[in-house]
Coordinates of C-alpha atoms in Angstrom, one line a residue:
M1 CA 110.3 117.8 95.4
N2 CA 107.3 120.1 93.8
D3 CA 109.8 120.6 90.8
Q4 CA 109.7 116.5 89.9
I5 CA 105.8 117.2 89.3
N6 CA 104.4 117.2 86.2
P7 CA 101.8 119.9 86.0
Q8 CA 101.0 118.5 82.8
H9 CA 99.8 115.2 83.9
R10 CA 96.1 114.1 84.3
E11 CA 94.3 112.0 85.1
G12 CA 92.3 109.4 83.1
K13 CA 88.3 109.8 83.2
V14 CA 87.9 106.2 84.4
A15 CA 90.8 106.8 87.4
E16 CA 88.8 110.2 88.6
A17 CA 85.8 108.2 88.4
I18 CA 87.4 105.6 90.0
E19 CA 88.5 107.7 92.4
E20 CA 85.5 110.0 93.0
Q21 CA 83.7 106.5 93.8
T22 CA 86.6 105.2 96.4
A23 CA 86.7 108.6 97.9
K24 CA 83.5 108.3 99.2
L25 CA 83.6 105.3 101.6
P26 CA 85.5 105.3 104.8
S27 CA 88.7 103.3 105.4
D28 CA 88.2 101.8 107.7
I29 CA 85.5 99.7 106.1
F30 CA 88.6 97.8 104.6
L31 CA 89.8 97.3 107.8
W32 CA 87.0 95.7 108.7
A33 CA 86.6 93.4 105.7
A34 CA 89.9 92.0 106.4
I35 CA 89.3 91.0 110.1
A36 CA 85.6 89.6 109.3
S37 CA 87.0 86.7 106.1
M38 CA 90.1 86.1 109.0
G39 CA 87.6 85.1 111.7
A40 CA 85.0 83.4 108.6
S41 CA 88.4 82.1 107.8
L42 CA 89.1 80.6 111.2
T43 CA 84.8 79.5 111.6
L44 CA 85.6 77.4 108.4
K45 CA 89.1 75.7 109.5
I46 CA 86.6 75.1 112.5
L47 CA 84.0 73.6 110.6
G48 CA 86.4 71.5 108.9
R49 CA 86.0 72.8 105.5
K50 CA 90.2 74.1 104.6
H51 CA 89.7 74.4 100.8
T52 CA 87.2 77.5 101.5
A53 CA 89.0 78.6 105.1
L54 CA 92.1 79.1 103.0
F55 CA 90.1 80.5 100.2
V56 CA 88.6 83.3 102.1
G57 CA 91.7 84.0 104.3
Q58 CA 93.1 84.8 101.0
W59 CA 91.0 88.1 100.8
A60 CA 92.2 89.8 103.9
A61 CA 95.4 91.2 101.7
P62 CA 93.2 92.4 98.9
F63 CA 90.9 94.2 101.0
L64 CA 94.2 95.7 103.3
L65 CA 95.8 96.9 100.2
L66 CA 92.3 98.3 98.8
G67 CA 91.9 100.1 101.8
T68 CA 95.6 101.6 101.3
Y69 CA 94.8 102.6 97.8
N70 CA 91.7 104.4 99.6
K71 CA 93.4 106.3 102.3
I72 CA 96.2 107.8 99.4
V73 CA 93.3 108.9 96.8
K74 CA 91.8 110.6 99.6
L75 CA 95.6 112.1 100.6
E76 CA 96.7 112.4 97.5
G77 CA 94.1 112.4 94.6
H78 CA 93.4 113.5 91.8
D79 CA 91.6 116.8 94.0
A80 CA 94.3 117.2 96.6
A81 CA 95.7 120.0 94.5
D82 CA 91.7 121.2 94.0
H83 CA 91.8 121.5 98.0
K84 CA 95.2 122.6 98.6

């Protein structure tokens, strides 16, 4: 599988900067943010704020995607080869 890796490939400066900052965040912060958005959505729904509840409830999926990105960056980011 290592023969499929392009040794000339380098991340751009922007990607490296984003990965460096993202890797500082604990992965579970995104899980808790998703759970909080679902809880806030439920509360808004109970209070009769249907459209706001739907809007806030839709935040859960992006938070979970950001958490997945965060985990991948920590495991396979631009600096992973430096640490192996």
